[in-house]
Short mmCIF file of C-alpha atoms in Angstrom, two decimals:
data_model
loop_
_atom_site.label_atom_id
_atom_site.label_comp_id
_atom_site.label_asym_id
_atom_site.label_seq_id
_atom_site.Cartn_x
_atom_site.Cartn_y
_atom_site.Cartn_z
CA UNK A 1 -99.27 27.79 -0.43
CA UNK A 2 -97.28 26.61 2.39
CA UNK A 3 -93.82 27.31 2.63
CA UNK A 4 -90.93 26.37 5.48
CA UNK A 5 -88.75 28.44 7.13
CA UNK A 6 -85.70 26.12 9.08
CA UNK A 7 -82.22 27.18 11.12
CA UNK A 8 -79.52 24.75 11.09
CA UNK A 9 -76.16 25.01 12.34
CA UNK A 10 -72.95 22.91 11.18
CA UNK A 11 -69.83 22.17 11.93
CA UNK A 12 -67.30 21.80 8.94
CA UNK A 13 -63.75 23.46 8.39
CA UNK A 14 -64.32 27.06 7.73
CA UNK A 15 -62.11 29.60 8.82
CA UNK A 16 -64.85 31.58 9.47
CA UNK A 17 -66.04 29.13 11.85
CA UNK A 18 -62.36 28.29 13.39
CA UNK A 19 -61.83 31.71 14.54
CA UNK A 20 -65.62 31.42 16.01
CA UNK A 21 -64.54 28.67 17.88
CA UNK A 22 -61.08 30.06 19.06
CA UNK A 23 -62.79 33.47 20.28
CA UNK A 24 -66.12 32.49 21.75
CA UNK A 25 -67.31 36.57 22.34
CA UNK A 26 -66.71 36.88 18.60
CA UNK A 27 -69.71 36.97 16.28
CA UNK A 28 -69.26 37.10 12.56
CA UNK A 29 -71.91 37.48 10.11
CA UNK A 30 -71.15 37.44 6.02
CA UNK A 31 -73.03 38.09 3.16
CA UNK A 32 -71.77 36.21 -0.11
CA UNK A 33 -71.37 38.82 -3.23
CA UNK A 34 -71.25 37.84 -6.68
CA UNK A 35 -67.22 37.29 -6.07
CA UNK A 36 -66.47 38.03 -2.80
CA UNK A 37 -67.89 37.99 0.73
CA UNK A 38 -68.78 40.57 3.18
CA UNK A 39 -67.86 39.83 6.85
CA UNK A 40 -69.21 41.82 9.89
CA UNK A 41 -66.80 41.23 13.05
CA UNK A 42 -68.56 42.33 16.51
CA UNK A 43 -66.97 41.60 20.00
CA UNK A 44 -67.58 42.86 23.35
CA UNK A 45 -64.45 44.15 23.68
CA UNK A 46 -61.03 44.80 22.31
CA UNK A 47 -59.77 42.11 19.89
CA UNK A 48 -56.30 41.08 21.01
CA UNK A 49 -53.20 41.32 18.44
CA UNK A 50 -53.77 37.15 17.84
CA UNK A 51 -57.65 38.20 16.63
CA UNK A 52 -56.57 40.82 15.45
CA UNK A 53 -54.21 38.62 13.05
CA UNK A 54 -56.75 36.48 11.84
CA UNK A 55 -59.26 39.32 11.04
CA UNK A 56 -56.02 40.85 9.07
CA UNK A 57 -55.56 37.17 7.16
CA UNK A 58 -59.38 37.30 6.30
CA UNK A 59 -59.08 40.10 3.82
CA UNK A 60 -59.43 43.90 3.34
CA UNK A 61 -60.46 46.27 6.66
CA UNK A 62 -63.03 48.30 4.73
CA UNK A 63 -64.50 49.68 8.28
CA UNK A 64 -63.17 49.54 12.32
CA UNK A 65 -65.34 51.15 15.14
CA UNK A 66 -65.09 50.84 18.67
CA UNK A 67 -67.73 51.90 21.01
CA UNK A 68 -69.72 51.39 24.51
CA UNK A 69 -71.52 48.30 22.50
CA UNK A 70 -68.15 46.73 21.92
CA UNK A 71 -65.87 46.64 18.98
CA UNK A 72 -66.96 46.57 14.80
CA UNK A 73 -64.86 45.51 11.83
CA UNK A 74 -65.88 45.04 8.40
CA UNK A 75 -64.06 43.00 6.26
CA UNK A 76 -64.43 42.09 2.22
CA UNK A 77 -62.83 38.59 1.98
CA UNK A 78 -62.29 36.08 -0.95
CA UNK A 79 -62.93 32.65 -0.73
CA UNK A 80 -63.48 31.47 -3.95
CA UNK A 81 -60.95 28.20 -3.92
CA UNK A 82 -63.42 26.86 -1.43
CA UNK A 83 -64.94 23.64 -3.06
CA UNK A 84 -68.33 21.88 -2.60
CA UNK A 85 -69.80 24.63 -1.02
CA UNK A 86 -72.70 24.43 1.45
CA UNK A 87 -75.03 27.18 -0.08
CA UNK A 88 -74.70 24.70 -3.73
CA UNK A 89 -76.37 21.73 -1.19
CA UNK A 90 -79.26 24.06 -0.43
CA UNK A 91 -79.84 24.78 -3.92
CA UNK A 92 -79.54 21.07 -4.52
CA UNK A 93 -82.24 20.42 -2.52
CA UNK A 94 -84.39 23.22 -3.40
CA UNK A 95 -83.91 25.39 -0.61
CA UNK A 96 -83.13 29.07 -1.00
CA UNK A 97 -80.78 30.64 1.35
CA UNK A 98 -81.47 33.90 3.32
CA UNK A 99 -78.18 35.71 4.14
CA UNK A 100 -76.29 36.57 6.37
CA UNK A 101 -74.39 33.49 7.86
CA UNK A 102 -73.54 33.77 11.45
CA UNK A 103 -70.49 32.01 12.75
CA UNK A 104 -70.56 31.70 16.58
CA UNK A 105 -68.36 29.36 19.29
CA UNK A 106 -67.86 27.09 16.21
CA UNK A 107 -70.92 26.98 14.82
CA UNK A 108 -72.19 28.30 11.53
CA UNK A 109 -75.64 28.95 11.74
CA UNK A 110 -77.60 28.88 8.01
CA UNK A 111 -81.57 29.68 7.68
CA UNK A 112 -83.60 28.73 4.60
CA UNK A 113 -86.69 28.61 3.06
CA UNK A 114 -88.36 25.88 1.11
CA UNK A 115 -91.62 25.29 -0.46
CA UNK A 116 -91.85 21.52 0.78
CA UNK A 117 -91.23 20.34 4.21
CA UNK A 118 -89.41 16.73 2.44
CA UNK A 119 -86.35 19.12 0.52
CA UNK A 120 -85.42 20.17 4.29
CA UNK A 121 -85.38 16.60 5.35
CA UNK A 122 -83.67 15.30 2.44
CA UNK A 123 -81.39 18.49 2.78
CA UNK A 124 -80.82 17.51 6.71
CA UNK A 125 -79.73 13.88 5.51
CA UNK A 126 -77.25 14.94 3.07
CA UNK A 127 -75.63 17.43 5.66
CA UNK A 128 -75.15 14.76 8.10
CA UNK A 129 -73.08 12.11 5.43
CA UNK A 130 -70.14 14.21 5.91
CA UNK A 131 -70.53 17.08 8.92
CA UNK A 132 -71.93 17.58 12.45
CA UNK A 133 -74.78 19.42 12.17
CA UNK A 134 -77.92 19.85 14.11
CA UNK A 135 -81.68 21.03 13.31
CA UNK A 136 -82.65 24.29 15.92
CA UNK A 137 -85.72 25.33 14.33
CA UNK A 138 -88.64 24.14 11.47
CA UNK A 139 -91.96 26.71 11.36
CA UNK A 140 -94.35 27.17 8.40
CA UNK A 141 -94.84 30.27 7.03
CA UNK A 142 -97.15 32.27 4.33
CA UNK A 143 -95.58 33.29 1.28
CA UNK A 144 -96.46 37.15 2.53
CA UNK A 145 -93.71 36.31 5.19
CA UNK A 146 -90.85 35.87 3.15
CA UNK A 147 -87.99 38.03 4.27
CA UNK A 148 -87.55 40.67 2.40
CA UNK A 149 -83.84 40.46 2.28
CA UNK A 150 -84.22 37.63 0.17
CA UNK A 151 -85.45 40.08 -2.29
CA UNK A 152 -82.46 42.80 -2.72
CA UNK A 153 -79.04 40.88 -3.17
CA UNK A 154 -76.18 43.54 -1.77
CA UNK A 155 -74.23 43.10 -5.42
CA UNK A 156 -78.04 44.46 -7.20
CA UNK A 157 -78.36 47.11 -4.89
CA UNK A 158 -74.85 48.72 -5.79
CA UNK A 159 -75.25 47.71 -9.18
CA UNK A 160 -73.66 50.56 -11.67
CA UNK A 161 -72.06 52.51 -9.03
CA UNK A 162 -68.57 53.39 -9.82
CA UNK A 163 -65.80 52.70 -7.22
CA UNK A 164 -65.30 56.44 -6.86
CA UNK A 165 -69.05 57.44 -6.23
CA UNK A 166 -69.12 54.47 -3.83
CA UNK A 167 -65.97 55.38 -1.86
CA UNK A 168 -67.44 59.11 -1.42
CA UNK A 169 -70.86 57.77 0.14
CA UNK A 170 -68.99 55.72 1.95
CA UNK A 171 -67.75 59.07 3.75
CA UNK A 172 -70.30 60.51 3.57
CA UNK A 173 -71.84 58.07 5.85
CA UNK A 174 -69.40 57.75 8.00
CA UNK A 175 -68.85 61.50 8.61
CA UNK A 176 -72.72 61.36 10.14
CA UNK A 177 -72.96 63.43 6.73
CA UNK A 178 -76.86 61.61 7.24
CA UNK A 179 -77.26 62.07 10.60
CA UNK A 180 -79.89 64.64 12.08
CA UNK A 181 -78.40 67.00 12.60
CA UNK A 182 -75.28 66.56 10.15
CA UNK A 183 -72.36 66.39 11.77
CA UNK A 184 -70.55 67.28 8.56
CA UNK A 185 -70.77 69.55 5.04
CA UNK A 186 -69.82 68.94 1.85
CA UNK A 187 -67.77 71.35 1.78
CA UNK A 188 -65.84 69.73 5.18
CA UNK A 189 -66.16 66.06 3.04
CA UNK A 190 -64.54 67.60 -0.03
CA UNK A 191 -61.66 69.11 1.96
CA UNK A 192 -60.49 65.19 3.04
CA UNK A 193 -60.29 64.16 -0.61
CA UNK A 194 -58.17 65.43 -3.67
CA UNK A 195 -60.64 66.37 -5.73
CA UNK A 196 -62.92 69.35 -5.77
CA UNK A 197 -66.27 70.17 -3.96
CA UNK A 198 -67.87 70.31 -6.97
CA UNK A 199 -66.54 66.85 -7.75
CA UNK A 200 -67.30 64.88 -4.74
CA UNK A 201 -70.58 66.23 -4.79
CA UNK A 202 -70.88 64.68 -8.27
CA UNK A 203 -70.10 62.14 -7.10
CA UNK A 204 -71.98 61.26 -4.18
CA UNK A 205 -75.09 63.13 -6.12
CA UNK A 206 -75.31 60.18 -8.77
CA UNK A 207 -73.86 57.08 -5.99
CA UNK A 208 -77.36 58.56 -4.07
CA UNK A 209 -79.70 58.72 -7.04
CA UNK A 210 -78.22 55.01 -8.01
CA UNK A 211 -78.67 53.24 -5.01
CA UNK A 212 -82.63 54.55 -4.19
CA UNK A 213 -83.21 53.73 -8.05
CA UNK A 214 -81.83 50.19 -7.64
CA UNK A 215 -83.46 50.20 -4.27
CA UNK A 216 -86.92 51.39 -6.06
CA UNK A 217 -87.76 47.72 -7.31
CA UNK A 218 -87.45 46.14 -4.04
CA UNK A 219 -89.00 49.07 -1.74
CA UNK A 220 -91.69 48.48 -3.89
CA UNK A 221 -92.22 44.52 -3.37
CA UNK A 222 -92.13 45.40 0.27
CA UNK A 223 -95.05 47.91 0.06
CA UNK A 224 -96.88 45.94 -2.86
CA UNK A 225 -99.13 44.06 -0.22
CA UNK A 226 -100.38 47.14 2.47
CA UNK A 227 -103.17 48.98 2.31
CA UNK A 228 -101.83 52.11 4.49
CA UNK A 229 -101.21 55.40 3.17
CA UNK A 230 -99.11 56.70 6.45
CA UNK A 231 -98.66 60.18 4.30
CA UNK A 232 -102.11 60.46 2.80
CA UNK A 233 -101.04 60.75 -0.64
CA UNK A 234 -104.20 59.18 -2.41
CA UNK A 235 -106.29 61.04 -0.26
CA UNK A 236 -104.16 63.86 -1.01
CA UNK A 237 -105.14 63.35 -4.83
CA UNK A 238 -108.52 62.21 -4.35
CA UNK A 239 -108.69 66.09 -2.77
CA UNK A 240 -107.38 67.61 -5.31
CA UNK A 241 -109.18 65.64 -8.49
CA UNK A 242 -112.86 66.33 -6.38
CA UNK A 243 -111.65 70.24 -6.70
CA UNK A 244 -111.26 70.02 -10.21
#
């Protein structure tokens, strides 16, 4: 079966897109959550204190980096009074949406997928009744070609974590607690909190054995349809059952 892969961008009021437009280095992508949104804030270089304003007016600094590739916020924001909204007119039209949104010089740019070519021209025609909006790219895909981010929503993935498990892999991470080699110990990760090594470790133990078991479903749609066995584990056992 044929399916259709197209990226649109739009003009509507957003302030997503109005601080796109005002700061035309500024790239922001978001991922919608079940209540919330997700933004990622890149810019080549240091936001002034008017940018850095807005991004304060957006919602909660969850991360700020700055580094030779430029600078890297991440916000959680909440939008919810926002009516009408553009992701409902894809799903009106039958047309799923693959996240994230990008918002650049004005523009938010949207791709989607749809299983007939006439719900992304019927989709195009309601877009253009009440916004500007333009058409950058239509290509047909295979159904084997479906991005496999459309397959693990963020808000499943993190799904039974509590806030303090996720708050101590979140420093764990950042701590290059992951990195080879660590730049950190658990011990060193324990000492920045007020609770006890033992604790944390709880902690980020069960946030770690969480995430790869709500990851487990998806990793395993992405490795569903190839044949290669990079670690030669049925070879492995083939071995091993001819010896017995």
């Amino acid at each position: 079966m044929s399916l259709y892969e197209a990226t649109i961008r739009v003009k509507h009021e957003c302030p997503y897109r109005e601080i796109s437009e005002q700061h035309p280095d500024l790239t922001i992508r978001e991922w919608p959550l079940s209540d919330c949104q997700v933004l990622e804030i890149t810019s080549e270089t240091t936001p002034t204190d008017e940018l850095r304003d807005d991004i304060d007016q957006l919602g909660t600094v969850l991360h700020e980096s700055k580094g030779n590739e430029g600078y890297h916020i991440v916000t959680q924001s909440c939008l919810c009074s926002l009516e009408q909204s553009i992701i409902d007119r894809f799903e009106k039209h039958n047309c799923l949406y693959q996240s994230p949104t990008i918002y650049r010089q004005g523009w938010e740019h949207y791709t989607v997928v749809a299983f007939d070519g006439e719900d992304i021209r019927e989709l195009l025609g309601d877009l253009r009744s009440d916004r500007e909006i333009e058409l950058l790219s239509k290509t047909s895909i295979s159904e084997k070609q479906i991005p496999h981010s459309m397959l693990a929503p963020a808000n499943q993935l993190f799904e039974n974590i509590t806030d303090r498990q996720l708050a101590a892999l979140q420093l764990a991470l950042e701590s290059g607690y992951y990195e080879q080699p660590r730049k950190t110990s658990l011990r060193d990760l324990a000492d920045q909190t007020a609770v006890a090594r033992s604790t944390y470790e709880e902690h980020l133990r069960k946030a770690e054995n969480k995430l790869l078991t709500n990851a487990g479903q998806f990793l395993r749609l992405v490795t569903a349809t190839s044949a290669a066995d990079p670690l030669q584990v049925e070879e492995t056992r083939r071995t091993e059952q001819a010896a017995d």
